[in-house]
Amino acid sequence: MMYANRCITEGNITDMNKKQKKLRNRILVALGIFLVMEILEIAGVFESLPYGQWIEFVAFLIPYLIAGYDVLAKAWHGITHKQPFDENLLMAIATIGAFSLIFFPESEAHMAEGAAVMLFYQVGSLFESYAVGKTRKSISAMMDIAPDYANVMRDGKLVQVDPYEVAVGDEIVVKAGERVPLDGIIVTGKSQLDTSALTGESVPRVVEEGAQVISGCVNMTGMLTVKTTAAFEQSTVSRILELVENASEKKARTENFISRFARVYTPVVVGLALLIALISPFFGFSISKSVESALVFLVVSCPCALVISVPLSFFGGIGAASRMGILVKGSSYLETLSQVETIAFDKTGTLTNGTFGVVAVHAHEGVDKDLLLSYAAHAEAYSDHPIALSVVNSYSGEIDRSHIENVEELSGKGVAATVNEHRVFVGNDKLMNAEDIDFHNCHLVGTILHVAVDGEYLGHIIIADMMKDDAKEAIDGLHKAGVKKTVMLTGDRKEVADAVAAEVGVDEVRSQLMPQDKVSAVESLLEAQGEKGKVAFVGDGINDAPVLMRADIGIAMGGMGSDAAIEAADVVLMDDKPSNIAKAIAIARKTLSIVKQNIVFALAIKIIIMILALPMIGISNMWIAVFGDVGVSVLAILNAMRCLRVQK
Ligand code: ADP
Ligand code: MG
């Protein structure tokens, strides 16, 4: 499926280049002829000839048709398909109108204007398609992360296969210079990985045996043997491509507003044009003047400056964000992001690394420490929670999975499992209370894992997490960006939560929350925030998914985060760096301000031209109208393209 999509994207670009070249050549030819005719006209050649007006008519009709025959065809197509109100029809009526003034003997000729309007309109279209093509190209450069093949050993030989054919657990070989096709763990080899396509991070990552590699990175130096941990469809690369491809479907309110607005604006201005053409002669204005005013209205009623520049701005904003490793799933989220005033964070895996080290093991009297650790590691063996992964990692013995049964994940509390026919509970005080087990707390600061076997308390393990390097910077950055309130929501102990909160500098902490408590916490934040301003939630875990959905905007950690969180979120941070949130907000705000500038600017110019074109004022003519319209489009598009640029 993805391959098909990729071909379409590439196909569009080459197609577009051919079309652009054709249009450009037509414009050049038409412009050449037009200039010659214009010189002849100024020199008075046509006037001196018999039937001079009609010769002039044909003379300008030639460049007009060369430049604009497709516009006329499209307008006709619109009429016959009952969707007439588009810019093609407007241009057709305006230009045909200009030419047909020849049938009103008392009026001046406007053939040159008719041809010029069409010419400049086409120059504008050409420019538009360059701009759209450039934006699309820079986004599809992102899409280039898709690998074409994977190397696997078959019968002692290295062969290239489709990445879809590689199963989870297979070993693949990634040579220097190749793209990593599937997510996995390095079995042998040492190298540097270029992760810039995924995270925007330009410094290569040094990796060796045991390290995780994600698909889409480029292996720069050594050869690696990688044991895959996900099928191709579930690998990072596939998930990113899917997100980017679907991004343009979720339209922002502004974007929808503009397309609705265009549907009303155009017929209204066309109606006004008609009114002017019909009524002004009764007020003593010449037919020529009335029609010319009406034609100016028609040219100006074209909404292209907005209809093209607004989606282009959002598209550019999404592209700019994705270059920094921030995936925004739709332009509507860019809009929401720009209005965020309250941000709630999960702690583990979001503000902290989620890789816990064992601080101490406090076994109950007469209990062997190693036995305690062994029970804990076995019970956690099937959990994906960062705590579980860390406990299993720090356990030095072998884990015998054949003796583990009936594993239960008790969200917000811990896990339960039957190990060697013993019922084992590992978790926090809530879990111990729920199981009616006597336990004692610890004076050490850290996350506490109580271990109970067959209803008997064996002791506890204290583990501690490290804060992410940029956690403090992230919160500072948000405060500087004008975010009013930062809150940390966690299921961990109060002591740990308070310590982390003080260190990173969040405004508020709520600890010992069950997953459903996090939802109600976000709901109360939503209520406190009111209508204006939006509430974001940032999380990583499976149990964060409902909270991510409930908040106005959900932001998930893409590297460490669980699939459920990535699915539920609206924005995904590929490199798990919370400091990217402030950058995402900056990109969103810049995009929205460019969109607003374009809307105000385009409408203001159009209204001014319309007023000046009224018969009693009569300052603007067709030349001004077409320069105004095409000029506004070009400027709006240039402005929109600023969205693509990222400042690091
Ligand atoms: P956070 O909000 O910090 O991301 P969670 O809601 O995932 O934390 O978990 C809350 C608490 O539940 C943890 O601090 C821990 O005490 C306990 N817990 C959750 N999962 C496990 C597990 N797999 N093993 C032990 N304890 C767990
Ligand atoms: Mg978490």
XYZ file of C-alpha atoms and ligand atoms in Angstrom:
676
model
C 0.000 0.000 0.000
C 2.711 2.359 1.024
C 4.726 1.685 -2.077
C 1.750 2.585 -4.179
C 1.379 5.844 -2.295
C 4.980 6.704 -2.719
C 4.731 6.207 -6.448
C 1.742 8.507 -6.590
C 3.627 11.241 -4.793
C 6.633 10.912 -7.092
C 4.405 10.579 -10.122
C 2.666 13.808 -9.262
C 5.916 15.667 -9.089
C 7.250 14.582 -12.490
C 3.815 15.068 -14.004
C 3.706 18.510 -12.524
C 7.091 19.374 -13.990
C 5.909 18.447 -17.460
C 2.711 20.451 -17.071
C 4.617 23.389 -15.686
C 7.021 23.391 -18.631
C 4.152 23.255 -21.109
C 2.337 26.109 -19.426
C 5.531 28.146 -19.184
C 6.230 27.731 -22.914
C 2.684 28.680 -23.811
C 2.910 31.786 -21.668
C 6.211 32.809 -23.279
C 4.868 32.368 -26.813
C 1.655 34.222 -25.987
C 3.582 36.987 -24.261
C 5.837 37.418 -27.305
C 2.903 37.742 -29.683
C 1.096 39.991 -27.239
C 4.032 42.408 -27.014
C 4.338 42.638 -30.793
C 0.621 43.421 -31.104
C 0.815 45.955 -28.306
C 3.668 47.765 -30.062
C 1.712 47.758 -33.322
C -1.256 49.169 -31.485
C 0.707 51.932 -29.819
C 2.313 52.756 -33.149
C -1.193 53.237 -34.532
C -0.839 50.541 -37.199
C -4.269 49.014 -36.593
C -6.037 52.360 -36.745
C -4.586 53.065 -40.164
C -5.903 49.844 -41.661
C -9.374 49.239 -43.064
C -11.426 47.253 -40.520
C -8.588 48.117 -38.130
C -10.641 47.357 -35.006
C -11.441 43.871 -36.218
C -7.875 43.141 -37.197
C -6.812 44.260 -33.746
C -9.484 41.997 -32.285
C -8.037 38.955 -34.021
C -4.505 40.091 -33.272
C -5.120 39.958 -29.528
C -7.355 36.911 -29.738
C -4.361 34.812 -30.830
C -2.190 35.295 -27.712
C -5.368 35.159 -25.618
C -6.272 31.708 -26.884
C -2.710 30.384 -26.734
C -2.414 31.427 -23.101
C -5.910 30.629 -21.961
C -7.607 27.955 -24.033
C -7.460 25.508 -21.115
C -9.057 28.030 -18.765
C -11.973 28.405 -21.207
C -12.215 24.618 -21.496
C -12.253 24.198 -17.718
C -14.886 26.904 -17.341
C -17.057 25.133 -19.899
C -16.481 21.840 -18.116
C -17.616 23.496 -14.872
C -20.792 24.796 -16.475
C -21.697 21.462 -18.023
C -20.975 19.679 -14.731
C -23.084 22.107 -12.695
C -20.143 23.431 -10.645
C -19.566 26.689 -12.455
C -18.350 28.992 -9.687
C -14.642 28.655 -9.868
C -11.863 30.986 -10.920
C -11.883 29.562 -14.451
C -15.406 30.784 -15.048
C -14.606 34.183 -13.580
C -11.603 34.597 -15.808
C -13.569 33.391 -18.820
C -16.420 35.851 -18.273
C -14.105 38.759 -17.458
C -11.944 38.261 -20.534
C -14.722 37.393 -22.947
C -16.521 40.458 -21.574
C -13.505 42.637 -22.331
C -13.310 41.360 -25.899
C -17.047 41.685 -26.489
C -16.993 45.417 -25.756
C -16.156 45.696 -29.459
C -19.852 45.115 -30.117
C -20.672 48.390 -28.380
C -19.581 50.906 -30.990
C -19.563 53.898 -28.672
C -17.170 52.265 -26.169
C -13.414 51.986 -26.303
C -11.801 48.720 -27.247
C -10.530 46.495 -24.434
C -9.015 43.595 -26.353
C -5.498 44.206 -25.038
C -6.787 44.087 -21.481
C -8.701 40.879 -22.137
C -5.583 39.154 -23.419
C -3.448 40.621 -20.622
C -5.805 39.460 -17.891
C -5.596 35.914 -19.198
C -1.824 36.078 -19.554
C -1.221 37.310 -16.051
C -3.736 34.954 -14.614
C -1.749 32.106 -16.154
C 1.528 33.526 -14.859
C -0.077 33.395 -11.422
C -1.185 29.777 -11.929
C 2.282 28.782 -13.023
C 3.745 30.379 -9.966
C 1.208 28.632 -7.755
C 2.063 25.255 -9.120
C 5.779 25.933 -8.568
C 5.049 26.833 -4.958
C 2.821 23.857 -4.280
C 5.345 21.577 -5.981
C 8.176 22.919 -3.871
C 6.251 22.428 -0.650
C 5.192 18.968 -1.646
C 8.738 18.058 -2.615
C 10.145 19.105 0.688
C 7.528 16.996 2.421
C 8.126 14.038 0.191
C 11.838 14.365 0.970
C 10.619 13.275 4.397
C 8.855 10.402 2.704
C 12.167 9.255 1.311
C 12.812 7.471 4.567
C 11.046 4.383 3.236
C 13.564 1.558 2.713
C 13.378 -0.510 -0.459
C 14.740 -3.802 0.806
C 16.182 -5.717 3.729
C 19.251 -7.988 3.621
C 18.721 -11.416 5.139
C 20.840 -14.582 5.261
C 19.314 -17.415 3.199
C 21.291 -20.665 2.856
C 24.505 -18.943 3.843
C 24.057 -16.174 1.285
C 23.009 -12.599 1.828
C 19.915 -11.791 -0.241
C 17.741 -8.697 -0.615
C 14.077 -9.192 0.213
C 11.042 -6.945 0.484
C 10.921 -5.555 4.046
C 7.349 -6.888 4.279
C 8.721 -10.450 4.149
C 10.869 -10.098 7.259
C 9.277 -11.592 10.371
C 9.663 -10.365 13.938
C 12.785 -11.932 15.427
C 14.541 -12.465 12.085
C 18.086 -11.252 11.779
C 18.826 -8.706 9.087
C 22.103 -7.214 7.946
C 22.426 -3.473 7.464
C 25.527 -2.441 5.544
C 27.212 0.936 5.798
C 25.327 3.509 3.757
C 22.050 1.606 3.869
C 18.822 2.632 5.513
C 17.656 0.537 8.455
C 14.515 -1.170 7.102
C 12.895 -2.445 10.315
C 13.033 -1.641 14.023
C 15.268 -3.946 16.007
C 18.128 -4.558 18.404
C 21.760 -4.821 17.347
C 23.122 -8.356 17.703
C 26.607 -7.657 16.398
C 28.416 -4.634 15.075
C 29.146 -1.065 15.957
C 28.335 1.995 13.912
C 27.031 5.515 13.754
C 23.429 6.164 12.825
C 22.188 9.251 11.038
C 18.769 9.859 12.580
C 18.252 13.302 11.057
C 15.413 12.259 8.743
C 13.381 11.123 11.746
C 14.329 13.500 14.503
C 15.966 16.497 12.888
C 18.975 15.728 15.108
C 22.105 16.314 13.077
C 24.659 14.677 15.390
C 24.973 10.964 14.535
C 24.177 8.452 17.226
C 26.875 5.949 18.156
C 25.392 2.483 18.580
C 26.704 -0.957 19.409
C 25.576 -4.429 20.413
C 22.371 -4.375 22.427
C 21.266 -0.921 21.311
C 17.877 -0.304 19.744
C 17.782 0.903 16.177
C 14.733 2.385 14.524
C 13.856 2.038 10.895
C 14.423 5.045 8.687
C 17.833 5.897 10.152
C 20.851 5.597 7.895
C 23.701 3.327 8.952
C 26.788 5.423 8.339
C 29.951 3.493 9.138
C 29.997 -0.146 10.273
C 28.034 -3.243 9.317
C 25.267 -4.224 11.723
C 23.356 -7.414 12.323
C 19.970 -6.521 13.729
C 17.341 -8.740 15.276
C 13.985 -7.244 14.334
C 11.501 -6.357 17.049
C 8.592 -5.334 14.829
C 7.150 -6.321 11.475
C 7.501 -3.753 8.711
C 3.911 -2.503 9.075
C 4.545 -1.789 12.758
C 8.004 -0.344 12.295
C 8.635 3.340 12.926
C 9.055 4.120 9.237
C 5.645 2.764 8.276
C 3.957 4.498 11.153
C 5.495 7.871 10.286
C 4.592 7.613 6.627
C 1.036 6.762 7.499
C 0.789 9.761 9.797
C 2.217 12.183 7.255
C 0.025 10.865 4.459
C -3.128 11.296 6.474
C -2.181 14.698 7.848
C -3.891 16.793 5.199
C -7.278 15.174 5.821
C -7.811 16.784 9.192
C -8.507 20.338 8.146
C -8.164 23.311 10.428
C -11.179 25.463 11.216
C -9.573 28.392 9.394
C -9.062 26.212 6.351
C -12.682 25.061 6.315
C -13.779 28.617 6.920
C -11.873 29.809 3.876
C -13.361 27.209 1.573
C -16.864 28.020 2.847
C -16.106 31.732 2.565
C -14.918 31.340 -1.032
C -18.159 29.600 -1.917
C -20.130 32.632 -0.690
C -17.729 35.414 -1.601
C -17.448 34.567 -5.289
C -21.166 34.455 -6.146
C -21.768 37.622 -4.116
C -19.115 39.604 -5.978
C -20.287 38.179 -9.297
C -23.812 39.319 -8.382
C -22.497 42.793 -7.567
C -20.717 42.867 -10.910
C -23.945 42.026 -12.695
C -25.797 44.669 -10.718
C -23.256 47.344 -11.617
C -23.336 46.402 -15.292
C -27.142 46.557 -15.396
C -27.855 49.536 -13.151
C -25.113 52.105 -13.806
C -26.228 52.930 -17.378
C -29.445 54.265 -15.826
C -27.365 56.683 -13.764
C -25.814 58.132 -16.845
C -22.608 56.145 -16.983
C -21.560 54.874 -20.383
C -22.033 51.204 -21.134
C -18.326 50.879 -21.611
C -17.597 52.275 -18.156
C -20.299 50.156 -16.498
C -19.086 46.990 -18.116
C -15.508 47.786 -17.287
C -16.367 48.253 -13.593
C -18.236 44.966 -13.664
C -15.296 43.210 -15.243
C -12.977 44.534 -12.546
C -15.334 43.050 -9.979
C -15.224 39.718 -11.762
C -11.443 39.606 -11.798
C -11.292 40.564 -8.141
C -13.920 38.027 -7.109
C -11.424 35.243 -7.665
C -10.589 33.847 -4.233
C -7.416 32.012 -5.316
C -5.071 34.001 -3.098
C -6.829 32.530 -0.071
C -7.927 29.166 -1.361
C -4.346 28.336 -2.262
C -2.269 30.129 0.332
C -4.160 28.990 3.427
C -3.843 25.216 2.923
C -0.312 25.784 1.633
C 0.593 27.542 4.895
C -0.711 24.666 6.999
C 0.983 22.144 4.768
C 4.230 24.089 5.143
C 3.832 24.271 8.925
C 3.325 20.500 9.146
C 6.360 20.014 6.905
C 8.517 22.325 9.016
C 7.481 20.506 12.183
C 8.176 17.085 10.710
C 11.674 18.155 9.784
C 12.321 18.656 13.479
C 10.932 15.256 14.378
C 7.529 16.613 15.368
C 4.662 14.861 13.616
C 1.456 16.858 13.554
C -1.398 14.663 12.395
C -3.454 17.421 10.761
C -3.721 21.150 10.259
C -6.501 21.363 12.827
C -3.965 20.313 15.483
C -1.580 23.019 14.363
C -4.383 25.486 14.975
C -5.158 24.075 18.444
C -1.479 23.936 19.321
C -1.157 27.648 18.673
C -3.774 28.332 21.362
C -2.450 26.085 24.145
C -2.432 27.756 27.565
C -2.336 24.800 29.929
C -0.081 21.773 29.534
C -0.285 18.653 31.664
C 2.559 16.132 31.657
C 2.779 12.529 32.619
C 5.951 11.928 34.616
C 7.460 8.545 33.811
C 8.732 8.325 30.256
C 7.631 11.863 29.508
C 9.595 14.152 31.807
C 11.847 11.322 32.989
C 13.714 8.809 30.858
C 11.684 5.869 32.095
C 14.804 3.785 32.585
C 14.928 3.062 36.262
C 17.995 1.958 38.161
C 17.678 -0.139 41.277
C 18.574 2.036 44.262
C 18.116 -0.563 46.996
C 16.571 -3.941 47.679
C 15.063 -4.234 51.158
C 14.181 -7.836 51.790
C 12.051 -8.832 54.731
C 13.773 -10.752 57.531
C 14.908 -14.145 56.421
C 14.198 -13.487 52.760
C 16.948 -13.811 50.188
C 17.465 -10.598 48.165
C 18.110 -12.509 44.970
C 14.921 -14.471 45.395
C 13.002 -11.213 45.844
C 14.539 -9.777 42.681
C 13.926 -12.981 40.775
C 10.221 -13.027 41.650
C 9.888 -9.372 40.684
C 11.701 -9.835 37.367
C 9.621 -12.895 36.449
C 6.341 -11.211 37.317
C 7.315 -8.161 35.232
C 8.639 -10.203 32.295
C 5.596 -9.643 30.089
C 4.874 -6.020 30.918
C 5.842 -3.125 28.649
C 5.746 -0.550 31.432
C 9.042 1.341 31.761
C 9.270 0.078 35.361
C 8.923 -3.512 34.216
C 11.510 -3.136 31.460
C 13.977 -1.632 33.936
C 13.476 -4.343 36.538
C 13.943 -7.076 33.955
C 17.016 -5.288 32.626
C 18.700 -4.982 35.970
C 18.048 -8.623 36.873
C 21.264 -10.545 36.265
C 19.842 -14.085 36.202
C 18.016 -15.917 33.402
C 14.284 -15.435 33.057
C 12.512 -18.723 32.516
C 9.339 -17.779 30.705
C 7.907 -21.297 30.764
C 7.148 -20.922 34.458
C 5.215 -17.677 34.166
C 1.429 -17.817 33.842
C -1.711 -15.736 34.366
C -0.036 -12.394 33.957
C -2.256 -9.445 34.815
C -1.343 -5.820 34.284
C -2.983 -3.747 37.019
C -2.900 -0.289 35.537
C -1.652 2.368 37.954
C -0.863 -0.256 40.593
C 1.500 -2.911 39.287
C 1.407 -6.473 37.994
C 0.328 -9.920 39.144
C 1.569 -13.254 37.797
C 1.866 -16.884 38.733
C 5.547 -17.825 38.888
C 6.451 -21.435 39.606
C 2.931 -21.902 40.871
C 3.260 -19.048 43.348
C 0.980 -16.020 43.037
C 3.226 -12.954 42.869
C 2.174 -9.300 43.212
C 4.564 -6.475 42.375
C 3.442 -2.874 42.714
C 2.735 0.122 44.896
C 0.916 0.547 48.200
C -2.449 0.684 46.408
C -1.829 -2.827 45.149
C -0.802 -4.070 48.588
C -3.905 -2.502 50.139
C -6.112 -4.019 47.490
C -4.630 -7.455 48.176
C -4.792 -6.966 51.943
C -1.109 -7.456 52.425
C 0.806 -5.873 55.302
C 3.742 -3.892 54.013
C 5.993 -1.143 55.194
C 7.072 1.977 53.451
C 10.580 3.124 52.778
C 12.440 6.230 53.877
C 14.353 6.396 50.592
C 13.083 8.661 47.842
C 12.243 6.668 44.777
C 9.541 4.597 43.192
C 8.720 1.676 45.392
C 7.932 -1.850 44.237
C 6.463 -4.002 46.965
C 6.753 -7.725 46.334
C 4.319 -10.250 47.806
C 4.212 -13.976 47.146
C 1.226 -16.138 48.086
C -0.125 -13.376 50.300
C 3.146 -12.976 52.133
C 5.202 -9.760 52.068
C 8.787 -10.377 50.899
C 10.021 -6.786 50.949
C 10.477 -4.007 48.427
C 12.727 -2.716 45.724
C 13.430 0.999 45.428
C 14.064 2.197 41.931
C 14.811 5.667 40.648
C 14.490 7.278 37.308
C 16.605 9.957 35.691
C 15.154 13.205 34.519
C 15.365 13.846 30.788
C 18.238 16.216 29.974
C 15.916 18.787 28.512
C 12.974 18.467 30.933
C 13.751 21.699 32.776
C 14.528 23.546 29.554
C 11.219 22.274 28.174
C 9.158 23.706 31.030
C 11.112 26.991 31.012
C 10.613 27.255 27.265
C 6.873 26.788 27.618
C 6.603 29.416 30.324
C 8.606 31.807 28.139
C 6.305 31.056 25.219
C 3.419 32.305 27.317
C 1.908 28.990 28.388
C 0.061 29.948 31.556
C 0.103 26.726 33.519
C 2.185 23.546 33.565
C 0.986 20.569 35.581
C 2.495 17.161 36.294
C 0.137 14.202 36.655
C 1.585 10.935 37.893
C 0.700 7.610 39.401
C 3.909 7.620 41.387
C 4.432 8.361 45.104
C 4.028 11.911 46.368
C 7.683 12.133 47.515
C 9.005 11.219 44.077
C 6.481 13.399 42.284
C 7.260 16.452 44.435
C 11.001 16.009 44.014
C 10.739 15.792 40.218
C 8.251 18.670 40.066
C 10.515 20.943 42.077
C 13.467 20.080 39.887
C 11.780 20.740 36.541
C 9.755 23.694 37.791
C 6.166 22.775 36.928
C 3.496 24.975 38.516
C 1.412 22.171 39.965
C 1.717 18.459 40.829
C -0.881 15.770 41.340
C 0.444 12.385 42.442
C -0.781 8.862 43.155
C -3.317 9.086 40.379
C -4.933 6.055 38.851
C -5.250 6.255 35.028
C -8.912 7.298 35.337
C -7.873 10.017 37.825
C -5.645 11.473 35.133
C -8.677 11.787 32.883
C -10.636 13.627 35.560
C -7.620 15.811 36.338
C -7.474 16.849 32.681
C -11.220 17.399 32.700
C -10.899 19.781 35.636
C -8.095 21.600 33.808
C -10.340 21.867 30.742
C -13.049 23.349 32.900
C -10.703 25.799 34.608
C -9.352 26.873 31.221
C -12.806 27.722 29.918
C -13.577 28.587 26.312
C -10.468 30.517 25.423
C -7.150 28.723 25.361
C -6.566 25.017 25.010
C -5.337 22.213 27.249
C -2.622 19.838 26.054
C -1.625 16.543 27.631
C 1.755 14.951 27.057
C 2.191 11.253 27.765
C 3.768 8.016 26.690
C 2.060 4.999 28.224
C -0.784 2.707 27.179
C -2.766 4.006 30.138
C -2.233 7.570 28.903
C -4.268 6.930 25.742
C -7.661 7.922 27.226
C -6.135 11.126 28.629
C -4.515 11.950 25.288
C -7.938 11.665 23.654
C -9.701 13.735 26.301
C -7.381 16.755 26.200
C -7.860 19.394 23.492
C -4.619 18.181 22.074
C -2.673 15.010 22.905
C 1.092 14.845 22.496
C 2.852 11.467 22.634
C 6.446 10.339 22.852
C 7.122 8.525 19.574
C 10.378 6.764 20.350
C 9.683 5.267 23.783
C 5.929 5.674 23.658
C 3.499 2.806 23.382
C 1.599 2.260 20.134
C -1.658 3.051 21.896
C -0.387 6.463 22.955
C 0.971 7.233 19.470
C -2.377 6.224 17.945
C -4.390 8.332 20.364
C -2.185 11.415 20.149
C -2.562 14.338 17.740
C 1.101 15.265 17.829
C 3.993 12.810 18.132
C 7.511 13.756 19.238
C 9.821 11.344 17.436
C 12.866 11.888 19.610
C 10.967 11.955 22.919
C 12.287 15.410 23.752
C 9.781 17.465 25.747
C 11.659 20.630 24.716
C 10.261 20.134 21.221
C 6.790 21.033 22.514
C 7.722 24.712 22.753
C 9.152 24.500 19.230
C 5.961 22.890 17.970
C 3.939 25.698 19.546
C 6.220 28.292 17.929
C 5.772 26.687 14.497
C 2.006 26.517 15.018
C 1.786 30.166 16.022
C 3.923 31.282 13.125
C 1.749 29.315 10.705
C -1.457 30.755 12.090
C -0.141 34.306 12.041
C 0.924 33.914 8.405
C -2.527 32.563 7.584
C -4.150 35.555 9.257
C -1.833 38.028 7.533
C -2.777 36.529 4.194
C -6.498 36.647 4.869
C -6.451 40.284 5.988
C -4.056 41.412 3.270
C -5.863 39.675 0.397
C -9.319 40.847 1.432
C -8.179 44.410 2.085
C -6.573 44.781 -1.350
C -9.586 43.267 -3.070
C -12.035 45.539 -1.289
C -9.941 48.623 -2.124
C -9.809 47.656 -5.801
C -13.561 47.074 -5.840
C -14.302 50.461 -4.293
C -11.975 52.221 -6.728
C -13.673 50.419 -9.599
C -17.167 51.721 -8.844
C -18.360 53.728 -11.870
C -18.623 56.989 -9.897
C -15.000 56.669 -8.803
C -13.722 54.770 -11.794
C -10.042 54.835 -10.888
C -9.242 51.140 -11.180
C -9.334 49.430 -14.525
C -8.765 45.891 -15.691
C -4.993 46.321 -15.564
C -5.049 47.280 -11.912
C -7.497 44.494 -11.149
C -5.409 41.768 -12.711
C -2.163 43.053 -11.247
C -3.928 43.308 -7.924
C -5.341 39.833 -8.084
C -2.320 37.985 -9.389
C 0.000 40.118 -7.290
C -1.926 39.377 -4.114
C -1.885 35.649 -4.932
C 1.834 35.637 -5.529
C 2.592 37.599 -2.364
C 0.258 35.413 -0.299
C 1.924 32.289 -1.636
C 5.410 33.657 -0.992
C 4.305 34.497 2.526
C 2.792 31.022 2.966
C 6.044 29.434 1.953
C 7.728 31.031 4.940
C 5.901 28.379 6.982
C 8.233 25.754 5.583
C 11.291 27.403 6.999
C 12.421 26.271 10.441
C 14.592 28.251 12.750
C 16.608 25.932 14.961
P 3.184 7.510 35.580
O 1.962 8.326 35.765
O 4.313 8.062 36.393
O 3.567 7.334 34.152
P 1.773 4.961 35.861
O 0.391 5.506 35.921
O 2.158 4.188 34.657
O 2.895 6.051 36.189
O 1.985 4.024 37.125
C 1.713 4.513 38.408
C 2.341 3.684 39.487
O 1.837 2.345 39.423
C 3.836 3.531 39.357
O 4.521 4.603 39.973
C 4.074 2.219 40.096
O 4.117 2.453 41.492
C 2.847 1.424 39.770
N 3.073 0.555 38.626
C 2.536 0.666 37.384
N 2.951 -0.323 36.593
C 3.796 -1.088 37.321
C 4.563 -2.258 37.043
N 4.568 -2.845 35.848
N 5.300 -2.767 38.061
C 5.299 -2.190 39.265
N 4.628 -1.094 39.556
C 3.863 -0.536 38.625
Mg 3.948 7.131 31.918
